[in-house]
């Protein structure tokens, strides 16, 4: 017998006897083909790109055996119906912001962002180390979903306005595209909130259907061209200090995955989550300069307006705490961390950042 042939056959036999045969390896990485619908147009490469980043990581880690096909908003279902499609089993997954669905139950919004909660780092600390992911999934399981953080924009801008807003009275009767739960807060100050998908905001502003709109921040807002139709750009995003974008999976489909795929899905989601915030942090500085050069008039909301919004938010929270135990559970958990988070943030981070900002303004950097 040819010696090389004998050794090759013997090696295969030994491996099979030891339980290391190719079929055993293949069983650990079965073929999974999912579809994911996004709430975002593919022209917004950063926020839409979170889903394609997840799909890339999963495919690469499994030699193409775990594939997620990503569809932009409107290709399969409208952007604001992404979670509904997953609950119904039309698709296995979506990439969306939970506060879009606050009308079903305000508890949806807490896992994403509600006014005067945490900033991006605080939300991530709460999600990953403060039990936020598990608490939110106790609620999401009742919807037939399993959710993982899948991105964050950082603190957003307050929005684009066709006219200046100097006092709380200027908000009376204002028709504004404002996402999800925050609209119910502004409504108490006389704003008429509008829920409009990202790709439709420009035309609504241009035609005067709405007077103002908030979306995300400089990078995405520059792409959508809002500066051309509403020049006053207000900050800060009081309503979205650190909005979490979520991957949501059909709970039955998620539970059917092998344990190693579940672990990989968590790891890849966390990587995509971090990647989105890093991209925004890198791209926003250039975009804010571009927008100012294009005519954007940067304006801070006055202390009067901020106080009015803060007080209105607390009124809503007090009402929900007495009527919605699931909202209260989630909100109590964030509040327990919020005070400590902002106490710590004003020690090292705030003082370092303030010093460096003074150097920028003095032309020394």
Short mmCIF file of C-alpha atoms in Angstrom, two decimals:
data_model
loop_
_atom_site.label_atom_id
_atom_site.label_comp_id
_atom_site.label_asym_id
_atom_site.label_seq_id
_atom_site.Cartn_x
_atom_site.Cartn_y
_atom_site.Cartn_z
CA UNK A 1 0.00 0.00 0.00
CA UNK A 2 1.20 3.48 -0.81
CA UNK A 3 2.51 4.96 2.46
CA UNK A 4 1.02 8.44 1.87
CA UNK A 5 -2.40 6.95 1.04
CA UNK A 6 -2.29 4.79 4.15
CA UNK A 7 -1.43 7.71 6.44
CA UNK A 8 -4.15 9.87 4.92
CA UNK A 9 -6.79 7.19 5.39
CA UNK A 10 -5.56 6.41 8.86
CA UNK A 11 -5.70 10.08 9.82
CA UNK A 12 -9.30 10.39 8.66
CA UNK A 13 -10.26 7.28 10.55
CA UNK A 14 -8.57 8.48 13.73
CA UNK A 15 -10.26 11.84 13.52
CA UNK A 16 -13.64 10.24 13.01
CA UNK A 17 -13.08 7.90 15.93
CA UNK A 18 -12.17 10.85 18.11
CA UNK A 19 -15.37 12.68 17.22
CA UNK A 20 -13.62 15.34 15.13
CA UNK A 21 -15.12 14.43 11.78
CA UNK A 22 -16.19 17.18 9.40
CA UNK A 23 -19.91 16.49 9.90
CA UNK A 24 -19.59 17.29 13.63
CA UNK A 25 -17.96 20.61 12.82
CA UNK A 26 -20.60 21.40 10.23
CA UNK A 27 -23.37 20.77 12.77
CA UNK A 28 -21.96 23.53 14.99
CA UNK A 29 -22.36 26.09 12.21
CA UNK A 30 -25.68 25.25 10.52
CA UNK A 31 -26.95 27.35 7.67
CA UNK A 32 -29.25 30.12 8.86
CA UNK A 33 -30.80 32.59 6.42
CA UNK A 34 -32.63 35.55 7.94
CA UNK A 35 -34.13 38.72 6.55
CA UNK A 36 -33.84 42.02 8.41
CA UNK A 37 -35.89 45.11 7.68
CA UNK A 38 -34.48 48.49 8.65
CA UNK A 39 -36.34 51.60 9.76
CA UNK A 40 -33.83 53.72 7.86
CA UNK A 41 -33.10 54.55 4.21
CA UNK A 42 -29.84 53.15 2.88
CA UNK A 43 -28.69 56.67 2.01
CA UNK A 44 -27.99 57.16 5.73
CA UNK A 45 -24.92 54.97 5.76
CA UNK A 46 -24.17 55.39 9.46
CA UNK A 47 -27.48 54.54 11.09
CA UNK A 48 -28.63 52.18 8.31
CA UNK A 49 -25.11 50.76 8.21
CA UNK A 50 -25.48 49.27 11.68
CA UNK A 51 -27.50 46.43 10.19
CA UNK A 52 -25.07 45.75 7.36
CA UNK A 53 -22.22 45.78 9.88
CA UNK A 54 -24.00 43.11 11.94
CA UNK A 55 -24.62 41.00 8.83
CA UNK A 56 -20.96 41.30 7.81
CA UNK A 57 -19.65 40.21 11.21
CA UNK A 58 -21.97 37.20 11.39
CA UNK A 59 -21.16 36.03 7.88
CA UNK A 60 -17.42 36.36 8.34
CA UNK A 61 -17.44 34.52 11.66
CA UNK A 62 -19.39 31.55 10.28
CA UNK A 63 -17.88 31.22 6.80
CA UNK A 64 -21.16 32.42 5.36
CA UNK A 65 -23.38 30.00 7.25
CA UNK A 66 -25.24 32.66 9.26
CA UNK A 67 -26.48 35.15 6.69
CA UNK A 68 -28.73 38.14 7.28
CA UNK A 69 -30.11 39.92 4.23
CA UNK A 70 -30.74 43.59 5.00
CA UNK A 71 -33.58 45.58 3.45
CA UNK A 72 -33.93 49.36 3.66
CA UNK A 73 -37.05 51.07 4.94
CA UNK A 74 -39.88 50.65 2.46
CA UNK A 75 -38.39 47.74 0.54
CA UNK A 76 -40.37 45.15 2.49
CA UNK A 77 -42.39 47.21 4.95
CA UNK A 78 -42.54 50.91 5.88
CA UNK A 79 -39.79 52.01 8.21
CA UNK A 80 -42.09 52.64 11.16
CA UNK A 81 -43.58 49.14 10.91
CA UNK A 82 -40.30 47.25 11.18
CA UNK A 83 -40.93 45.81 14.65
CA UNK A 84 -44.47 44.82 13.67
CA UNK A 85 -43.09 42.77 10.79
CA UNK A 86 -40.82 40.86 13.17
CA UNK A 87 -43.62 40.26 15.69
CA UNK A 88 -45.81 38.92 12.89
CA UNK A 89 -43.04 36.66 11.59
CA UNK A 90 -42.89 38.37 8.19
CA UNK A 91 -39.14 38.76 8.74
CA UNK A 92 -36.83 37.38 11.40
CA UNK A 93 -35.21 40.64 12.46
CA UNK A 94 -35.31 44.42 12.25
CA UNK A 95 -33.08 47.39 13.04
CA UNK A 96 -35.11 50.18 14.56
CA UNK A 97 -35.59 52.53 17.50
CA UNK A 98 -37.96 51.24 20.15
CA UNK A 99 -39.56 54.60 20.88
CA UNK A 100 -41.17 54.51 17.43
CA UNK A 101 -43.65 52.06 19.00
CA UNK A 102 -44.39 53.94 22.20
CA UNK A 103 -48.03 54.23 21.13
CA UNK A 104 -48.41 50.51 21.84
CA UNK A 105 -47.03 51.06 25.35
CA UNK A 106 -44.73 53.86 26.61
CA UNK A 107 -42.46 51.15 28.04
CA UNK A 108 -41.11 50.61 24.52
CA UNK A 109 -39.46 54.02 24.64
CA UNK A 110 -37.49 53.55 27.86
CA UNK A 111 -35.04 51.07 26.36
CA UNK A 112 -34.18 53.53 23.59
CA UNK A 113 -34.38 57.10 24.93
CA UNK A 114 -36.79 59.21 26.88
CA UNK A 115 -36.34 62.90 27.73
CA UNK A 116 -33.72 63.83 30.31
CA UNK A 117 -32.52 60.27 30.85
CA UNK A 118 -28.90 59.25 30.14
CA UNK A 119 -26.34 60.14 27.49
CA UNK A 120 -24.84 57.49 25.20
CA UNK A 121 -22.16 56.29 27.58
CA UNK A 122 -24.63 56.24 30.43
CA UNK A 123 -27.15 54.23 28.41
CA UNK A 124 -24.50 51.73 27.41
CA UNK A 125 -23.37 51.40 31.02
CA UNK A 126 -26.97 50.77 32.08
CA UNK A 127 -27.68 48.32 29.26
CA UNK A 128 -24.56 46.20 29.57
CA UNK A 129 -23.73 46.44 33.28
CA UNK A 130 -26.84 47.82 34.98
CA UNK A 131 -29.18 45.05 33.89
CA UNK A 132 -30.88 47.16 31.22
CA UNK A 133 -30.73 44.54 28.47
CA UNK A 134 -32.37 41.90 30.64
CA UNK A 135 -34.98 44.28 32.06
CA UNK A 136 -35.95 45.49 28.61
CA UNK A 137 -36.18 41.93 27.31
CA UNK A 138 -38.57 40.98 30.09
CA UNK A 139 -40.89 43.49 28.48
CA UNK A 140 -39.97 42.63 24.89
CA UNK A 141 -40.59 38.90 25.42
CA UNK A 142 -44.27 39.75 25.92
CA UNK A 143 -44.19 41.22 22.42
CA UNK A 144 -42.64 38.06 20.98
CA UNK A 145 -39.27 39.77 20.54
CA UNK A 146 -35.69 39.59 21.77
CA UNK A 147 -33.75 42.85 21.54
CA UNK A 148 -30.09 43.82 21.68
CA UNK A 149 -28.51 47.29 21.47
CA UNK A 150 -27.44 47.88 17.90
CA UNK A 151 -26.13 51.43 17.78
CA UNK A 152 -26.23 54.85 19.37
CA UNK A 153 -26.05 58.30 17.82
CA UNK A 154 -24.79 60.16 20.87
CA UNK A 155 -26.68 63.19 22.11
CA UNK A 156 -28.75 64.52 19.27
CA UNK A 157 -29.64 68.03 18.16
CA UNK A 158 -32.99 69.51 19.17
CA UNK A 159 -34.00 70.03 15.56
CA UNK A 160 -34.41 72.32 12.56
CA UNK A 161 -36.87 75.20 12.74
CA UNK A 162 -38.16 77.47 10.02
CA UNK A 163 -38.31 80.36 12.50
CA UNK A 164 -36.47 81.30 15.68
CA UNK A 165 -37.72 79.87 18.97
CA UNK A 166 -36.83 82.09 21.92
CA UNK A 167 -39.48 81.35 24.55
CA UNK A 168 -41.75 78.47 25.47
CA UNK A 169 -44.66 80.47 24.06
CA UNK A 170 -43.09 80.19 20.59
CA UNK A 171 -43.78 76.46 20.67
CA UNK A 172 -47.55 76.96 20.78
CA UNK A 173 -49.17 75.53 17.65
CA UNK A 174 -45.84 74.49 16.11
CA UNK A 175 -46.19 71.46 13.83
CA UNK A 176 -43.04 69.42 14.41
CA UNK A 177 -41.74 66.07 13.31
CA UNK A 178 -40.53 64.71 16.63
CA UNK A 179 -39.84 61.04 17.17
CA UNK A 180 -41.94 58.88 19.41
CA UNK A 181 -42.44 59.50 23.10
CA UNK A 182 -40.85 62.97 23.09
CA UNK A 183 -43.78 64.24 21.05
CA UNK A 184 -46.13 63.58 23.95
CA UNK A 185 -43.93 65.82 26.12
CA UNK A 186 -43.82 68.67 23.61
CA UNK A 187 -47.55 68.37 23.15
CA UNK A 188 -47.96 69.67 26.69
CA UNK A 189 -46.24 72.87 25.59
CA UNK A 190 -48.58 73.31 22.64
CA UNK A 191 -46.55 71.54 19.93
CA UNK A 192 -48.45 69.44 17.40
CA UNK A 193 -46.20 66.35 17.04
CA UNK A 194 -45.92 64.53 13.73
CA UNK A 195 -44.52 61.01 13.28
CA UNK A 196 -42.78 61.03 9.88
CA UNK A 197 -40.15 58.58 8.60
CA UNK A 198 -36.68 59.98 7.92
CA UNK A 199 -36.90 59.87 4.16
CA UNK A 200 -40.06 61.98 4.12
CA UNK A 201 -39.01 64.83 6.44
CA UNK A 202 -37.40 67.13 3.85
CA UNK A 203 -40.45 67.37 1.62
CA UNK A 204 -42.69 68.01 4.64
CA UNK A 205 -40.45 70.90 5.73
CA UNK A 206 -40.12 72.25 2.21
CA UNK A 207 -43.86 72.37 1.59
CA UNK A 208 -44.65 73.80 5.01
CA UNK A 209 -46.58 70.73 6.11
CA UNK A 210 -44.47 70.96 9.26
CA UNK A 211 -42.68 73.92 10.86
CA UNK A 212 -39.81 72.02 12.43
CA UNK A 213 -38.20 68.60 12.56
CA UNK A 214 -35.70 66.69 14.59
CA UNK A 215 -33.82 63.77 13.14
CA UNK A 216 -30.39 62.85 14.48
CA UNK A 217 -27.45 65.20 14.23
CA UNK A 218 -25.03 66.92 11.86
CA UNK A 219 -23.85 63.99 9.71
CA UNK A 220 -27.29 62.58 8.87
CA UNK A 221 -28.96 66.00 8.83
CA UNK A 222 -26.43 67.27 6.29
CA UNK A 223 -27.21 64.33 4.01
CA UNK A 224 -30.94 65.04 4.24
CA UNK A 225 -30.46 68.71 3.33
CA UNK A 226 -32.56 70.26 6.08
CA UNK A 227 -30.45 73.43 6.13
CA UNK A 228 -31.97 74.40 2.78
CA UNK A 229 -35.51 74.63 4.13
CA UNK A 230 -35.22 75.33 7.88
CA UNK A 231 -32.12 77.35 8.79
CA UNK A 232 -32.37 77.50 12.60
CA UNK A 233 -30.56 74.52 14.13
CA UNK A 234 -31.27 74.13 17.85
CA UNK A 235 -29.52 72.14 20.54
CA UNK A 236 -29.25 70.15 22.80
CA UNK A 237 -31.31 67.05 22.09
CA UNK A 238 -33.04 67.09 25.49
CA UNK A 239 -35.27 64.25 24.31
CA UNK A 240 -32.46 61.98 23.09
CA UNK A 241 -29.37 62.30 25.22
CA UNK A 242 -28.17 58.85 24.17
CA UNK A 243 -30.71 57.01 22.00
CA UNK A 244 -30.13 53.29 21.64
CA UNK A 245 -30.95 51.78 18.25
CA UNK A 246 -31.96 48.14 18.64
CA UNK A 247 -31.70 44.92 16.73
CA UNK A 248 -34.97 43.10 17.36
CA UNK A 249 -35.34 39.41 16.63
CA UNK A 250 -38.41 37.21 16.46
CA UNK A 251 -38.25 35.44 19.81
CA UNK A 252 -39.07 31.99 18.42
CA UNK A 253 -36.44 32.32 15.71
CA UNK A 254 -33.86 33.52 18.24
CA UNK A 255 -34.60 30.68 20.65
CA UNK A 256 -34.21 28.17 17.80
CA UNK A 257 -30.59 29.20 17.23
CA UNK A 258 -27.82 26.97 18.61
CA UNK A 259 -26.08 28.32 21.68
CA UNK A 260 -22.94 29.36 19.80
CA UNK A 261 -25.00 31.40 17.32
CA UNK A 262 -26.82 33.13 20.17
CA UNK A 263 -23.48 34.01 21.71
CA UNK A 264 -22.14 35.22 18.37
CA UNK A 265 -25.27 37.31 17.78
CA UNK A 266 -24.74 39.07 21.12
CA UNK A 267 -21.06 39.69 20.38
CA UNK A 268 -21.66 40.96 16.84
CA UNK A 269 -24.52 43.18 18.00
CA UNK A 270 -22.34 44.75 20.69
CA UNK A 271 -19.60 45.35 18.13
CA UNK A 272 -22.06 47.00 15.73
CA UNK A 273 -23.47 49.01 18.62
CA UNK A 274 -20.05 50.46 19.46
CA UNK A 275 -19.15 50.98 15.80
CA UNK A 276 -22.12 53.26 15.11
CA UNK A 277 -21.34 55.67 17.94
CA UNK A 278 -17.67 55.76 16.95
CA UNK A 279 -18.62 56.66 13.38
CA UNK A 280 -20.90 59.47 14.48
CA UNK A 281 -18.23 60.82 16.82
CA UNK A 282 -15.76 60.90 13.93
CA UNK A 283 -18.08 62.32 11.26
CA UNK A 284 -20.19 64.87 13.14
CA UNK A 285 -17.38 67.42 13.72
CA UNK A 286 -16.83 67.89 9.97
CA UNK A 287 -20.55 67.99 9.23
CA UNK A 288 -21.35 70.69 11.79
CA UNK A 289 -18.73 72.92 10.15
CA UNK A 290 -20.22 72.18 6.73
CA UNK A 291 -23.72 73.03 7.91
CA UNK A 292 -22.67 76.35 9.41
CA UNK A 293 -20.87 77.20 6.17
CA UNK A 294 -24.09 76.36 4.30
CA UNK A 295 -26.09 78.80 6.39
CA UNK A 296 -27.22 76.89 9.48
CA UNK A 297 -27.91 79.23 12.39
CA UNK A 298 -26.87 77.40 15.57
CA UNK A 299 -29.05 78.26 18.54
CA UNK A 300 -29.27 76.85 22.08
CA UNK A 301 -32.68 76.33 23.59
CA UNK A 302 -33.12 78.96 26.29
CA UNK A 303 -33.05 77.94 29.98
CA UNK A 304 -36.77 78.78 30.07
CA UNK A 305 -37.54 76.28 27.33
CA UNK A 306 -35.32 73.59 28.85
CA UNK A 307 -36.96 74.00 32.27
CA UNK A 308 -40.42 73.84 30.73
CA UNK A 309 -39.54 70.63 28.90
CA UNK A 310 -37.95 69.12 32.01
CA UNK A 311 -40.99 69.88 34.13
CA UNK A 312 -43.40 68.56 31.50
CA UNK A 313 -41.37 65.35 31.27
CA UNK A 314 -41.50 64.80 35.01
CA UNK A 315 -45.27 65.33 34.99
CA UNK A 316 -45.66 62.60 32.38
CA UNK A 317 -43.34 60.24 34.29
CA UNK A 318 -45.26 60.74 37.52
CA UNK A 319 -48.50 59.84 35.75
CA UNK A 320 -47.02 56.75 34.09
CA UNK A 321 -45.44 55.56 37.34
CA UNK A 322 -48.91 55.24 38.83
CA UNK A 323 -50.57 53.65 35.81
CA UNK A 324 -47.93 51.53 34.05
CA UNK A 325 -45.91 49.15 36.25
CA UNK A 326 -43.66 47.99 33.41
CA UNK A 327 -42.72 51.56 32.55
CA UNK A 328 -42.06 52.23 36.24
CA UNK A 329 -39.76 49.20 36.54
CA UNK A 330 -37.59 50.32 33.64
CA UNK A 331 -37.62 54.01 34.53
CA UNK A 332 -36.85 53.34 38.21
CA UNK A 333 -33.80 51.35 37.14
CA UNK A 334 -32.49 54.20 34.97
CA UNK A 335 -33.25 56.84 37.60
CA UNK A 336 -31.35 54.87 40.22
CA UNK A 337 -28.25 55.12 38.04
CA UNK A 338 -28.84 58.55 36.50
CA UNK A 339 -27.94 60.67 39.54
CA UNK A 340 -24.69 58.77 40.15
CA UNK A 341 -23.83 58.89 36.46
CA UNK A 342 -24.09 62.66 36.16
CA UNK A 343 -22.40 63.18 39.53
CA UNK A 344 -19.39 61.23 38.33
CA UNK A 345 -19.45 62.77 34.85
CA UNK A 346 -18.99 66.29 36.21
CA UNK A 347 -15.78 65.35 38.04
CA UNK A 348 -13.17 64.20 35.53
CA UNK A 349 -14.89 64.17 32.14
CA UNK A 350 -16.62 67.53 32.46
CA UNK A 351 -13.55 69.37 33.73
CA UNK A 352 -11.20 67.86 31.17
CA UNK A 353 -13.63 68.54 28.32
CA UNK A 354 -14.29 72.10 29.51
CA UNK A 355 -10.57 72.89 29.69
CA UNK A 356 -9.97 71.51 26.19
CA UNK A 357 -12.96 73.39 24.79
CA UNK A 358 -11.54 76.60 26.22
CA UNK A 359 -8.31 75.86 24.39
CA UNK A 360 -10.21 75.34 21.13
CA UNK A 361 -12.03 78.65 21.56
CA UNK A 362 -8.74 80.39 22.34
CA UNK A 363 -7.21 79.03 19.11
CA UNK A 364 -4.60 77.02 20.99
CA UNK A 365 -5.40 73.61 19.50
#
